[in-house]
Amino acid sequence: MAKKPVKYYVVDAFTDSAFKGNPAAVCLLEEDKNDYWFQSVAAEFNISETCYLTSIHGTSIPRFGLRWFTPVSEVNLCGHATLAAAQTLFSTGLVDNNVIEFVTLSGILTAKKIPASNVTSAQNDEAKDTFYIELDFPADPIAESNSDDTSLISEALNGASIIDIKRTKNGDDLLVVVSSGKNVTEVEPQLDVIGKIAGRGVIVTGIAPSESGFDFYSRYFCPKFGINEDPVCGSAHCSLATYWSKKLGKCDLNAYQASARGGAINIHLDEQKQRVFLRGKAITVMEGCILV
């Protein structure tokens, strides 16, 4: 029997401009596939994340199974691909609701469609009919780093002006604070050295320039998972929100990921519930079918 083609969309997340932000492939499944197929398709797309949606019936709120794969591995949590999945479902009319639930390896995550007028952002909204998507994610606590690799970290960031090093508890990333947002943009990562550092990846962050309208800048490097630099990493902001909220003394933050593609995230931290609400836009840039 011939295999049914799998519909997919490629969505640029945390941006309202095509070919900016972070691209994710969203695949809509109507029948079961095995993990080998998932990983092979993700390797074929060869972008930071490919995700797979499976409809779950019989719930009052639209619910979907959601899995995320980098070109080399499945991951437990991905912000930008979740945003891309929600954008696909909202914009194509596949759901007739303003809230979607995703069943994931990190539990049930929700995505909510909210009008742009309800969001305070560093970026101006020109179109009145545009909307943001709000993701409800678990906060990632910050811990002291026990790493003895300070010199290795400095080498990995090519001598960047490091002022603090922390570790994220859930993501097992190093969070490296540098002297300024400008320093973040100037970092020249030595990926082979980053690959030798214990943990998953390295988040580099610094206070944003006062004239930028943002609170902080960041970049994220994760060569161990086949992502040399993730253009805009939603899950990294679950720890960045925890760090900068305490540092700046506020729960509402505007963040900019200063990769070559760049992207903006509006953040609210609910410290009591230990939840991070990530708000961003997304734009669908292509669609097609997987034939095998």
CSV table of N, CA and C in Angstrom, one decimal, residues 60-62 64 89-90 92-100 113:
chain,number,residue,atom,x,y,z
A,60,SER,N,-11.9,18.7,25.6
A,60,SER,CA,-12.7,19.9,25.4
A,60,SER,C,-11.8,21.0,24.7
A,61,ILE,N,-10.5,21.0,25.1
A,61,ILE,CA,-9.6,21.9,24.5
A,61,ILE,C,-8.8,21.1,23.5
A,62,PRO,N,-8.6,21.7,22.3
A,62,PRO,CA,-7.8,21.0,21.3
A,62,PRO,C,-6.4,20.5,21.8
A,64,PHE,N,-2.9,18.0,21.2
A,64,PHE,CA,-2.0,17.3,20.2
A,64,PHE,C,-0.8,16.7,20.9
A,89,LEU,N,-1.3,25.6,13.5
A,89,LEU,CA,-2.7,25.2,13.9
A,89,LEU,C,-3.6,26.3,13.9
A,90,PHE,N,-3.2,27.5,14.4
A,90,PHE,CA,-4.1,28.7,14.4
A,90,PHE,C,-4.3,29.2,13.0
A,92,THR,N,-3.9,28.0,10.0
A,92,THR,CA,-4.5,27.1,8.9
A,92,THR,C,-6.0,26.8,9.2
A,93,GLY,N,-6.5,27.2,10.4
A,93,GLY,CA,-7.8,26.8,10.8
A,93,GLY,C,-8.0,25.4,11.2
A,94,LEU,N,-6.9,24.7,11.5
A,94,LEU,CA,-7.0,23.3,12.0
A,94,LEU,C,-7.6,23.2,13.4
A,95,VAL,N,-7.5,24.3,14.1
A,95,VAL,CA,-8.2,24.4,15.4
A,95,VAL,C,-9.1,25.6,15.4
A,96,ASP,N,-10.3,25.5,16.0
A,96,ASP,CA,-11.2,26.7,16.2
A,96,ASP,C,-11.3,27.0,17.6
A,97,ASN,N,-10.1,27.5,18.2
A,97,ASN,CA,-10.0,27.8,19.6
A,97,ASN,C,-8.8,28.7,19.8
A,98,ASN,N,-8.8,29.5,20.9
A,98,ASN,CA,-7.7,30.3,21.1
A,98,ASN,C,-6.6,29.7,22.0
A,99,VAL,N,-6.9,28.4,22.5
A,99,VAL,CA,-6.0,27.7,23.3
A,99,VAL,C,-5.7,26.3,22.8
A,100,ILE,N,-4.5,25.9,22.8
A,100,ILE,CA,-4.1,24.5,22.4
A,100,ILE,C,-3.3,23.9,23.5
A,113,LYS,N,-3.5,32.0,21.8
A,113,LYS,CA,-3.5,33.1,20.8
A,113,LYS,C,-4.0,34.4,21.5
